XYZ file of C-alpha atoms in Angstrom:
636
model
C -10.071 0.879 17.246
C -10.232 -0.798 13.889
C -14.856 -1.044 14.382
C -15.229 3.065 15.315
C -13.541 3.522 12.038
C -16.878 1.579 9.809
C -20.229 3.777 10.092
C -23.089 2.721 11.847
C -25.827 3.660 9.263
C -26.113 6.220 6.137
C -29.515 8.011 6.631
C -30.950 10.123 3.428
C -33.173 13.412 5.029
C -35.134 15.844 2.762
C -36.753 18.701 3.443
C -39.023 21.625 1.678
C -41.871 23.322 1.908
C -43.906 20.271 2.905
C -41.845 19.229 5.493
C -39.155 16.999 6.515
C -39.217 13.120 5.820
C -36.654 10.617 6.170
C -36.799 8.645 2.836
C -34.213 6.202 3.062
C -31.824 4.542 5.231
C -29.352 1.888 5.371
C -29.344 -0.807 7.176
C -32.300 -1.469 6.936
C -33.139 -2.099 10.721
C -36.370 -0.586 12.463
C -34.508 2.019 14.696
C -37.436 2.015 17.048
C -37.400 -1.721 17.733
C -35.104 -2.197 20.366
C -36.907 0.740 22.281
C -40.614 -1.210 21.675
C -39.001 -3.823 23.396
C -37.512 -2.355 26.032
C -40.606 -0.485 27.136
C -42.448 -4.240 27.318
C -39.916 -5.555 29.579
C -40.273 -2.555 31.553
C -44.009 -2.837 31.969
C -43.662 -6.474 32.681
C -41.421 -5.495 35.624
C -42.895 -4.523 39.176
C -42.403 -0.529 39.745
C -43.367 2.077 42.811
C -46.963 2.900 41.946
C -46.520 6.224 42.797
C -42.616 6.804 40.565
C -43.684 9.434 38.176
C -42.444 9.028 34.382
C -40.892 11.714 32.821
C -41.158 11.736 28.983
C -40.382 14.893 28.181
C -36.672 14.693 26.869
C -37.131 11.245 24.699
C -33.351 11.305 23.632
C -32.195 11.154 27.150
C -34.207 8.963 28.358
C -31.827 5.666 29.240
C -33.930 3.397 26.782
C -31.787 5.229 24.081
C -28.478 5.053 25.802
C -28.712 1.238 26.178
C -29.847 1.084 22.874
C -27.898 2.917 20.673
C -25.423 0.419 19.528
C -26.078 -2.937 19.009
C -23.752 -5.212 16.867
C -22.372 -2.475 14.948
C -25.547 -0.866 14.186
C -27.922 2.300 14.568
C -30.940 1.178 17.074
C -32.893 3.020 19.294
C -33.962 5.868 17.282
C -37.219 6.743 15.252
C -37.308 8.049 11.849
C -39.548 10.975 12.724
C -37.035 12.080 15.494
C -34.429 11.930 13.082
C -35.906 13.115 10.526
C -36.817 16.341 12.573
C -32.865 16.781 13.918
C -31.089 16.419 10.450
C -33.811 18.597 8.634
C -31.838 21.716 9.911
C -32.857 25.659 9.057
C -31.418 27.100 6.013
C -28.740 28.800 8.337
C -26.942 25.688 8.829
C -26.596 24.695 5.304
C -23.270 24.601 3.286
C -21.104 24.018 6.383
C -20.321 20.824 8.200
C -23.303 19.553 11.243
C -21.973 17.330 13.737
C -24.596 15.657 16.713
C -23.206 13.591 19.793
C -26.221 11.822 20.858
C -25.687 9.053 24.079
C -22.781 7.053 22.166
C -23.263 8.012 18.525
C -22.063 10.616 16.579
C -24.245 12.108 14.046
C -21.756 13.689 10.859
C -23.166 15.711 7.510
C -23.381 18.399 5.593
C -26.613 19.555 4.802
C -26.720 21.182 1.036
C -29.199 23.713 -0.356
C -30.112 22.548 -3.612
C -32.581 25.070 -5.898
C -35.195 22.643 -7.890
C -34.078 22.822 -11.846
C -36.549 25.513 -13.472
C -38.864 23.800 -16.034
C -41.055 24.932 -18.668
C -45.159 23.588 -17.545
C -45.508 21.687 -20.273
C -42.302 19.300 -19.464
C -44.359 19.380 -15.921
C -45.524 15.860 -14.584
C -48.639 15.337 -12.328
C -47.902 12.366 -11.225
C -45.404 13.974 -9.280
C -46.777 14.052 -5.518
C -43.947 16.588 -4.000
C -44.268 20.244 -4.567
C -41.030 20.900 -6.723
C -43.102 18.864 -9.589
C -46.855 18.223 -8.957
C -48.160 22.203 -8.570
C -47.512 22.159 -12.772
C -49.793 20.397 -15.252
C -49.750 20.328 -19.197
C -52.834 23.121 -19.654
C -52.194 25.449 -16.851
C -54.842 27.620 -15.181
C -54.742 31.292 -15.320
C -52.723 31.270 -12.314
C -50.291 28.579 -13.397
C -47.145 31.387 -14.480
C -47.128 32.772 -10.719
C -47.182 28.751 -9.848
C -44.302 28.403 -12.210
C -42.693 31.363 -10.474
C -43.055 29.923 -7.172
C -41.831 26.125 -7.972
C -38.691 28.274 -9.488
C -38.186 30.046 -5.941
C -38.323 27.018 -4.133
C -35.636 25.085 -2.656
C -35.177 21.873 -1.034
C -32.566 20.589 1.469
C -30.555 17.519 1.333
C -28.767 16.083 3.943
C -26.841 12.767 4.327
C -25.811 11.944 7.747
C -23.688 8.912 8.674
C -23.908 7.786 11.990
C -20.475 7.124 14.197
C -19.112 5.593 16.836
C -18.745 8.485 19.370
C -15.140 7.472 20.473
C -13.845 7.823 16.322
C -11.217 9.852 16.258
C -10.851 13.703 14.337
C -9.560 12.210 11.070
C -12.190 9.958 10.410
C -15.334 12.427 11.690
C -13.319 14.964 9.384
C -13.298 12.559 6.300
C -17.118 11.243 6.612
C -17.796 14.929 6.840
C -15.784 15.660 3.508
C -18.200 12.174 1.587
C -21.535 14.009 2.967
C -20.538 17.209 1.511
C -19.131 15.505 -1.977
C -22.526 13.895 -1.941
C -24.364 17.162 -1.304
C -22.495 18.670 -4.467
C -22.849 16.161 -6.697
C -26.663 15.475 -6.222
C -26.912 19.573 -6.729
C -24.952 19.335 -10.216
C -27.002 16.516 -11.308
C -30.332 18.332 -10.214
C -29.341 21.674 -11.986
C -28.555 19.127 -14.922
C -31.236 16.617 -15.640
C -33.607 16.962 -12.430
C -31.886 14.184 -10.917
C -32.516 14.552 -7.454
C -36.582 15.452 -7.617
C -37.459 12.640 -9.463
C -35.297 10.034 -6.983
C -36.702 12.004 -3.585
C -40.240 12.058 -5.780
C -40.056 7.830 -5.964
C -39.053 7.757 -2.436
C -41.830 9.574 -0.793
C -44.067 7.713 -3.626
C -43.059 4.220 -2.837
C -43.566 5.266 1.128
C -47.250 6.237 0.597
C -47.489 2.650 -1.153
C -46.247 1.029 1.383
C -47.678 2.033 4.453
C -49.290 -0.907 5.798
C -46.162 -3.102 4.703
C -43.047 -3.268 7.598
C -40.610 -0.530 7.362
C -37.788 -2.692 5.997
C -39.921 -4.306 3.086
C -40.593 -0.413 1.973
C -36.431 0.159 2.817
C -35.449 -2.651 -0.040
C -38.139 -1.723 -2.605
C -36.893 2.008 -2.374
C -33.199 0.627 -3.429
C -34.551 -1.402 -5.993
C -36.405 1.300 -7.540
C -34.368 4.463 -6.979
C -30.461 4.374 -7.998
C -29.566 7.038 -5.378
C -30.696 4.838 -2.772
C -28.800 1.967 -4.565
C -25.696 4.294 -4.410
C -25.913 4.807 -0.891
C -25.936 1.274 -0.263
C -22.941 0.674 -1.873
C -21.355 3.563 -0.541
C -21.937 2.162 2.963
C -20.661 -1.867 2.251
C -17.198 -0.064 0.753
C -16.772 1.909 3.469
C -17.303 -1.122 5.790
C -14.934 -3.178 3.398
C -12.080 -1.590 1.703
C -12.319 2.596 2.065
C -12.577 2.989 -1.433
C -15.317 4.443 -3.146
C -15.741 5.090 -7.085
C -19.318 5.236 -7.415
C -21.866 6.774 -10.277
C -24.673 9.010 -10.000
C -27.355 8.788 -12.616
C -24.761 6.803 -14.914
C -23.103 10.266 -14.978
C -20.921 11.432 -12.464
C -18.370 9.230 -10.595
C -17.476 10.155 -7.345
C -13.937 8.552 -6.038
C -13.360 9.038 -2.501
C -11.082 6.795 -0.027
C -10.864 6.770 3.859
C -7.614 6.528 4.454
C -7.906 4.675 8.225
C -9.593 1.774 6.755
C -8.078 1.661 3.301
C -4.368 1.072 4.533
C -5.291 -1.865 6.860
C -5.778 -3.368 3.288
C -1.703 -4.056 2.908
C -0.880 -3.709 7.203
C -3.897 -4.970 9.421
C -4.111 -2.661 12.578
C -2.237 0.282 11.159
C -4.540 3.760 11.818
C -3.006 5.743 9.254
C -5.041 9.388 9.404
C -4.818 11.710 6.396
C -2.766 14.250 8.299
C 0.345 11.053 8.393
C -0.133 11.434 4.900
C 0.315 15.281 4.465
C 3.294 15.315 6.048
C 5.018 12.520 4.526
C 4.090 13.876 0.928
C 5.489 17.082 2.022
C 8.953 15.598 2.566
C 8.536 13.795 -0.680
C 12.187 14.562 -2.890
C 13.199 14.071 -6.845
C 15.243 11.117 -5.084
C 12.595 8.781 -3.782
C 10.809 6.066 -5.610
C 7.443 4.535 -5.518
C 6.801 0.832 -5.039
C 3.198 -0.170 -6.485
C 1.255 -2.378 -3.951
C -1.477 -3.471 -5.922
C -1.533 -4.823 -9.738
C -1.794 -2.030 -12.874
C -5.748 -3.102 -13.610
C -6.618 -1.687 -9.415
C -5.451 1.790 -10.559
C -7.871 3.716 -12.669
C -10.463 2.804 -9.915
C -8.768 5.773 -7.521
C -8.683 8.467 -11.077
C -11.423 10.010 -12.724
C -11.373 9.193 -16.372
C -9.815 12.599 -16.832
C -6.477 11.905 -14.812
C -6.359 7.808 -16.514
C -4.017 9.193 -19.259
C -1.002 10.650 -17.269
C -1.653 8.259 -14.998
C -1.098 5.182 -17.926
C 2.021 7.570 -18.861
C 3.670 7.346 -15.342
C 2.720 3.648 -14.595
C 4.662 3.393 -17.981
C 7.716 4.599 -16.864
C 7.295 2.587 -13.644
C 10.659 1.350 -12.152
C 11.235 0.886 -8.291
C 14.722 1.017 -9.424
C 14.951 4.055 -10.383
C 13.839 7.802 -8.869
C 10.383 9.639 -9.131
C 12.751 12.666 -11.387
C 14.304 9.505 -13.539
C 10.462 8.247 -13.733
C 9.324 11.971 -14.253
C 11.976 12.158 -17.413
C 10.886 8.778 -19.201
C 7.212 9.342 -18.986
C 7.547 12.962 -20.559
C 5.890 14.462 -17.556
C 6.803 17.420 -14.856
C 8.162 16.413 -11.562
C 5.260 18.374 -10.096
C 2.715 16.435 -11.883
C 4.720 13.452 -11.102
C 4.385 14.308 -7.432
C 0.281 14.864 -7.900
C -0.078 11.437 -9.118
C 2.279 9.550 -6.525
C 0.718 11.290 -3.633
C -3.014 10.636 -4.744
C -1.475 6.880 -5.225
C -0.644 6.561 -1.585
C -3.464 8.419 -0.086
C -4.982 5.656 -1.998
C -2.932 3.049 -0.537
C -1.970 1.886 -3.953
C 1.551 2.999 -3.410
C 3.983 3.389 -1.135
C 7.058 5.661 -0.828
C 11.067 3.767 -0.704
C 14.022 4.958 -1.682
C 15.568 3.013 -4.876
C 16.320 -0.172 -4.916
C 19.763 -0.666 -4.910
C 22.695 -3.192 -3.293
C 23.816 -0.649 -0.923
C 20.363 -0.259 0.360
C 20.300 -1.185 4.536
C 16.980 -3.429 5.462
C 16.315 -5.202 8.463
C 13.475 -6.881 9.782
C 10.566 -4.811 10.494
C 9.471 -4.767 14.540
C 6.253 -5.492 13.883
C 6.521 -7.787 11.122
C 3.510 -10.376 11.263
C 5.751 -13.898 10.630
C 4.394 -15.911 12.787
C 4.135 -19.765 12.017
C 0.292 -19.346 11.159
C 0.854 -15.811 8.942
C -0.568 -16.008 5.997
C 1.931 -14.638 4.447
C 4.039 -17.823 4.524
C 1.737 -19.600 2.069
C 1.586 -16.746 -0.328
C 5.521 -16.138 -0.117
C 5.719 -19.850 -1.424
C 3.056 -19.177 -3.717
C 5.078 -16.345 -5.189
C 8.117 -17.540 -5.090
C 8.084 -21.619 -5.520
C 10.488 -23.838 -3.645
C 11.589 -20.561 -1.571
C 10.939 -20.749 2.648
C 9.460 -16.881 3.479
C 11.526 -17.296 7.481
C 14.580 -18.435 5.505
C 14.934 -15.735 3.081
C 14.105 -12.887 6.252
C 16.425 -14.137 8.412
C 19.365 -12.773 6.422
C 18.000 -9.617 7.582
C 17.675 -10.089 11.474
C 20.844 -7.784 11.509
C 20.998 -4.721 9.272
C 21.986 -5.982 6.174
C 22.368 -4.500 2.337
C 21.947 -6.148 -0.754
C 25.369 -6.257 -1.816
C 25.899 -7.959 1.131
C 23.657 -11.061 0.200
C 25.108 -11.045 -3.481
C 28.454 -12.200 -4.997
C 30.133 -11.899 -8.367
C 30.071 -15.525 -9.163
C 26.194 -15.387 -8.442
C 24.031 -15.809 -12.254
C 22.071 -12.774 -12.972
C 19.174 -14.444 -12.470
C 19.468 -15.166 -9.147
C 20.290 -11.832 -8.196
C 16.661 -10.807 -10.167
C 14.693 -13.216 -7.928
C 16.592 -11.844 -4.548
C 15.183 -8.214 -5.782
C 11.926 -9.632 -6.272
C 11.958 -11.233 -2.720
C 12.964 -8.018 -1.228
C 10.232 -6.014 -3.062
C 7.980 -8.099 -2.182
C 8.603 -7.940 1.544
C 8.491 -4.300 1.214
C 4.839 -4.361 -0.190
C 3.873 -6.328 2.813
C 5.572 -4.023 5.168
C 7.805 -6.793 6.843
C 11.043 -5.030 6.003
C 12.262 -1.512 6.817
C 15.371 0.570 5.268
C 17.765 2.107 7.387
C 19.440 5.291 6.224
C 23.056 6.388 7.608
C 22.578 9.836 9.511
C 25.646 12.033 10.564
C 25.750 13.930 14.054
C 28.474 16.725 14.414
C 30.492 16.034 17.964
C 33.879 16.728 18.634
C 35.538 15.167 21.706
C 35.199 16.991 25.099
C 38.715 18.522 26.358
C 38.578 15.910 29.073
C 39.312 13.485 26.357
C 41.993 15.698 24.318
C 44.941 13.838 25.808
C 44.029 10.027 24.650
C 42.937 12.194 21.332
C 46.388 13.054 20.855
C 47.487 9.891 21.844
C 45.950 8.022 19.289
C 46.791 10.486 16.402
C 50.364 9.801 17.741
C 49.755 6.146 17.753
C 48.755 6.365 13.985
C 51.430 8.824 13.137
C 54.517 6.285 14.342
C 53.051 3.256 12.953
C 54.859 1.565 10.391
C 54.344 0.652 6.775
C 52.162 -2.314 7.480
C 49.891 -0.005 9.814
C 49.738 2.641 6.901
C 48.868 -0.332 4.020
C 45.821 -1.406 6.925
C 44.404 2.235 6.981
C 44.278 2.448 3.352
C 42.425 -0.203 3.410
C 39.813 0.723 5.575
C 39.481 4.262 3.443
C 38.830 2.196 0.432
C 36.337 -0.357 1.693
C 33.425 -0.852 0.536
C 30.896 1.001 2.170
C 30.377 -0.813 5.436
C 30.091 1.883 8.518
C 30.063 -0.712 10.979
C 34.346 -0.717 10.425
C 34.624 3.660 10.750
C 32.619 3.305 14.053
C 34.529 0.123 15.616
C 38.232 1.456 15.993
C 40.844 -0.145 18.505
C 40.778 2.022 21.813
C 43.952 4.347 22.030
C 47.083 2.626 23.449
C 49.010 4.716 26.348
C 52.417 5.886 24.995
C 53.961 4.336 27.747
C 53.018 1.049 26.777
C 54.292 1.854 23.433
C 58.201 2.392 24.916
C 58.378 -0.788 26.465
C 57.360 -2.287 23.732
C 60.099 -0.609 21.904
C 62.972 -0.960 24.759
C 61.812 -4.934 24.734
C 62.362 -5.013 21.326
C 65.611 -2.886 20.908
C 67.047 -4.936 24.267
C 66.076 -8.127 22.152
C 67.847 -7.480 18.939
C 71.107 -6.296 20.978
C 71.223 -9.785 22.016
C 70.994 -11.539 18.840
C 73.206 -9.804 16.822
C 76.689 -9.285 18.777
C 78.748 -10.388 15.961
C 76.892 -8.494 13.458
C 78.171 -5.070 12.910
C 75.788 -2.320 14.146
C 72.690 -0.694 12.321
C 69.913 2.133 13.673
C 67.580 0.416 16.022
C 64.389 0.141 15.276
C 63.469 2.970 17.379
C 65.175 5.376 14.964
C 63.754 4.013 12.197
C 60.193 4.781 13.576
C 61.211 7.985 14.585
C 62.889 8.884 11.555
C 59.734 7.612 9.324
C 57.305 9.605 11.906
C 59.406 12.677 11.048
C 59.508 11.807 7.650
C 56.030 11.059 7.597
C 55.481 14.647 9.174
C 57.148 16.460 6.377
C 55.697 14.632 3.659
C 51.763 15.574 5.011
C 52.856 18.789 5.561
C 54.443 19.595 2.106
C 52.201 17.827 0.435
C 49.052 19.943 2.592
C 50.322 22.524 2.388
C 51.819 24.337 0.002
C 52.400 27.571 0.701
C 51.283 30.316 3.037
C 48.158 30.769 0.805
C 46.565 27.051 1.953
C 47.365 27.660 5.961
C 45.716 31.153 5.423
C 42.617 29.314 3.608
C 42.860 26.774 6.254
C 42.479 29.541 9.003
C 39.417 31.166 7.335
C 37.700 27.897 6.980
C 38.276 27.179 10.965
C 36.700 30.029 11.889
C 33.303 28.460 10.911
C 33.903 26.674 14.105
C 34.151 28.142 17.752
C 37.041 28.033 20.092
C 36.575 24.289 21.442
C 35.367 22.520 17.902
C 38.159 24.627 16.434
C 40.633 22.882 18.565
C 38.860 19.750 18.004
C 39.365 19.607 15.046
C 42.880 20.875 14.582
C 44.024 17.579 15.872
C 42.639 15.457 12.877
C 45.149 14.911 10.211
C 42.991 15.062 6.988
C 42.071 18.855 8.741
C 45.067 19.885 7.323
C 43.920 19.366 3.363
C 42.313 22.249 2.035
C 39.855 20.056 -0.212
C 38.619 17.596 2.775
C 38.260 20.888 5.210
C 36.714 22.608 2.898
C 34.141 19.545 2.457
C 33.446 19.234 5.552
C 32.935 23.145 6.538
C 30.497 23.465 3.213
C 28.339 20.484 4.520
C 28.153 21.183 8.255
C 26.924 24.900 7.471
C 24.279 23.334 5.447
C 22.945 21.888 8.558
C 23.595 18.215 7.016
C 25.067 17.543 10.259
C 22.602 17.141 12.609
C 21.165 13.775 12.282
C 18.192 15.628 9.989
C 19.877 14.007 6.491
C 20.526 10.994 5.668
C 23.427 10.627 3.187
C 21.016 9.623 -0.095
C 19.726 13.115 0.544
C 23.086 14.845 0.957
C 24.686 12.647 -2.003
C 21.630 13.867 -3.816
C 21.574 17.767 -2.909
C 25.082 17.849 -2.972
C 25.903 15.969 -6.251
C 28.419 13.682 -3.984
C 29.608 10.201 -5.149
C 29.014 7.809 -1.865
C 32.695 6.629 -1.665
C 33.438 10.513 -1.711
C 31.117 10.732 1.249
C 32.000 7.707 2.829
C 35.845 8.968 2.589
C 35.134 12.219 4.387
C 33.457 10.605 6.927
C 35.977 7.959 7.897
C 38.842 10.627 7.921
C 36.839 13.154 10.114
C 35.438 10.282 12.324
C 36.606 11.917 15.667
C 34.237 14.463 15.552
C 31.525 13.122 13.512
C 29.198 10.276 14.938
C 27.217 7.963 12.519
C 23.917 5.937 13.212
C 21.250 3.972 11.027
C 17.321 4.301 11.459
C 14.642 4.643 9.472
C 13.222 7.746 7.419
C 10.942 9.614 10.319
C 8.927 10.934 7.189
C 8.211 7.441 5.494
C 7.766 5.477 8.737
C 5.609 7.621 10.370
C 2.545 6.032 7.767
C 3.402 2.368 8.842
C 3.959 3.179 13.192
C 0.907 4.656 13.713
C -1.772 1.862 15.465
């Protein structure tokens, strides 16, 4: 998957009133060989004398479909034939040309490009194509309707990249969007400085030259001559190395461009991340997320045009994976929208990637398709980075979801807390750990399960004071959703009143001679009763909080309404009202994670956390990762 994603060959066509050539091409390969070869082994074979050859469809023939690949490159193709398919009519200019030949695919987009008008006495003669050599210093008497005629003209550019027939949408759809950058640039340097006629002019020149010399002898003397063919040699080796393109045109005009399939296997080997991934996580990009550079400050300005390098110097700046793209937005003086421009063009890039802030209640666990094994080389750079520190050691602490508050203590020095950041950023950049965010589901109880329900509200309700001290503390802990979602199963109440009779028959026996006090049993009751009236005076107040509480309810239907009646904290105004406000916001169906409702909802987490734990009956809590941010890295 990772070899249909390189091109095959970049091919350079012109074509104007003299015809069509094909003046330069890279590699540098006769095309034609393997076919000359082919045709000797099939004369050296023994055929039917009387088979009958038929060579009227050249392209089909199956010389061409054995040869069109070999090792990654264009073979089995002539220039002229080429040269004669990519030279296409006027009609088919300015829009995107696409060729399946055997098992290539042939990509471009030809460009109409009007010579630049000049004056006959900046005219040269040594010129040998018409756009130049019809004008000399002293014209003839018929030199202005010449000059007239070299003003009409028009010549037609087209560079084609050849493909492996099985590459995907994306990447046809980005070599298509290079040819046509090409095709615009070469027209504004033509209509600038002639650009273009005197490069095609040295081509065909050097071609004429070298006629009796082999093909690929006249191939490397056109790239050292001409810098447009020396351009489209180095176009080719980045694309076949890194994606990433930021190349000049007549020491002029720099043209960035990145192919996004190859340029993210820079930081995750075998990832196929198409630009369409990368839409649609930049669309779900929020003033809460952070960026997390994965390349040093100097690899920047190579993906910005000079004219972007200043706000793009003020937000690297303000750069802080600690803190949000709106915090970054605020100390590098810049809009959040502009702030968005820049950190989307920096992943598309791959210089960036998208996290949520680093913080220690952050949830990371090993990544499934983490490369550590023993012969990874990210061991040795781990210990590199980090000296005296064991990369399977420090990951292991994260084979179960863990934050990193977890893996940090009061007593711990500062600095030790700074390196375990580091370690964890670092893993991040190399994709071996992911963050889990906690997403709520709204789902009261069935009524098949109203009865054991009940049972454990009355369980809770006729505990004692110990009980009560044990569910404050659970309320007030600190953050940890694995205790809200691992509660003791409901006890029957019949097991509860032997406990009781046991107990009351027990302390009958032990105190005869001491004068009699309530049993035990009317103490609980007493307290439950007690308890009772305390939660409802202090819930509510008068008739005006059981009318709010009504109106709230009716959010709910018949069966959620009766759900949720049987939770305690149901009867507080302030945690109903909580609750009602986020579930019709839709926060409740497993689409937000509770960064994003904390955010949107200007919620402290222990608030959250609270409302969740008290409401736990009828709302379920899970951890996974952010669809929109993992969706770059899964994709293979």
């Amino acid at each position: 998957m990772e070899a249909n994603v390189n091109p095959l060959a970049v091919i350079l066509v012109y074509f104007d009133s003299k015809g069509d050539r094909l003046l330069y091409r890279y590699p540098y390969q006769t095309l034609g060989q393997t076919e000359v070869a082919t045709d000797e082994q099939r004369k050296s074979r023994k055929r039917n004398p009387y088979a009958a050859a038929n060579t009227d469809d050249l392209l089909q023939t199956p010389t061409h479909i054995s040869a069109a690949k070999s090792q990654g490159q264009l073979q089995g193709f002539a220039d002229d034939v080429l040269s004669a398919l990519f030279a296409v009519k006027p009609q088919l200019c300015n829009q995107k040309f696409e060729l399946k030949l055997n098992d290539v695919r042939f990509v471009s987009h030809p460009t109409l490009i009007p010579h630049k008008e000049q004056r006959p006495s900046n005219a040269s003669s040594s010129i040998s194509l018409p756009s130049a050599g019809g004008v000399t210093a002293n014209p003839a008497p018929a030199a202005p309707s010449s000059v007239l005629a070299v003003k009409k003209q028009q010549m037609l550019i087209n560079i084609v990249f050849a493909l492996h027939a099985q590459a995907s949408y994306s990447i046809v759809k980005c070599y298509h969007e290079l040819s046509k950058r090409l095709g615009l640039a070469l027209k504004f340097e033509e209509q600038r400085s002639g650009y273009l006629t005197e490069q095609t002019a040295h081509m065909a020149r050097t071609h004429d030259e070298q006629q009796q010399q082999p093909l690929e002898r006249t191939l490397e003397l056109i790239a050292e001559r001409c810098s447009l063919a020396q351009a489209l040699k180095s176009i080719f080796h980045d694309l076949c190395t890194t994606g990433l393109l930021s190349t000049s045109l007549n020491q002029n005009l720099t043209l960035c461009f990145c192919l996004p399939a190859k340029a993210h296997q820079l930081h995750k080997k075998g990832s196929m991340v198409d630009p369409e991934t990368i839409d649609r996580c930049l669309r779900a990009l929020k003033p809460y997320h952070g960026m997390l550079l994965l390349v040093d400050f100097a690899e920047l300005l190579d993906c910005v045009p000079p004219t972007g390098a200043r706000m793009l110097w003020q937000l690297v700046d303000a750069y802080n994976p600690l803190i949000s793209l709106q915090s970054m937005a605020s100390n590098a003086d810049l809009s959040i929208e502009h702030v968005y421009k820049l950190v989307s063009h920096l992943v598309y890039w791959a210089k960036a990637t998208i996290i949520y802030p680093l913080c220690e209640t952050n949830v990371y666990v090993i990544a499934p398709d983490a490369p550590l094994h023993t012969k990874s080389h990210l061991v040795e750079k781990f210990s590199t980075r980090f000296a005296g520190m064991s990369l399977f050691e420090v990951i292991s602490d994260f084979s179960l979801p863990t934050s990193i508050g977890h893996l940090t203590t009061p007593l711990q020095q500062p600095a030790r807390q700074g390196i375990l950041a580091q370690m964890v950023l670092w893993m991040l950049q190399h994709h071996l750990l992911m963050q889990l965010h906690t997403y709520v589901q709204f789902m009261p109880s069935e009524d098949e399960f109203g009865d054991s329900a009940s049972c454990g509200h009355q369980l809770r309700g006729a505990s004692d004071d110990e009980g009560d001290q044990d569910a404050d503390q659970d309320e007030l802990h600190d953050g940890s959703m694995l205790s809200m979602s691992s509660q003791p199963l409901p006890v029957p109440v019949a097991s509860i009143n032997h406990r009781r009779d046991v107990s009351e028959d027990h302390s009958s026996l032990a105190s005869d001679n001491i004068a009699v006090q309530p049993s035990s049993s009317h103490k609980s009751n007493f307290s439950m009763t007690a308890s009772l009236s305390t939660e409802n005076c202090d819930s509510i107040d008068s008739m005006e909080d059981e009318q709010k509480l009504k109106e709230l309810l009716q959010v709910f239907n018949d069966a959620d309404r009766a759900a949720i009646r049987r939770i305690p904290a149901s009867l507080n105004v302030d945690d109903l009202a909580l609750l009602v406000k986020l579930y019709q916001m839709g926060y409740f169906k497993s689409e937000h994670h509770l960064e994003e409702i904390m955010y949107f909802e200007n919620l402290r987490r222990s608030q959250l956390l609270q409302l969740l734990d008290k409401f736990r009956d009828v709302l379920i809590i899970y951890e996974t990762e952010d669809p929109a941010i993992a969706s770059m890295y899964n994709n293979k």
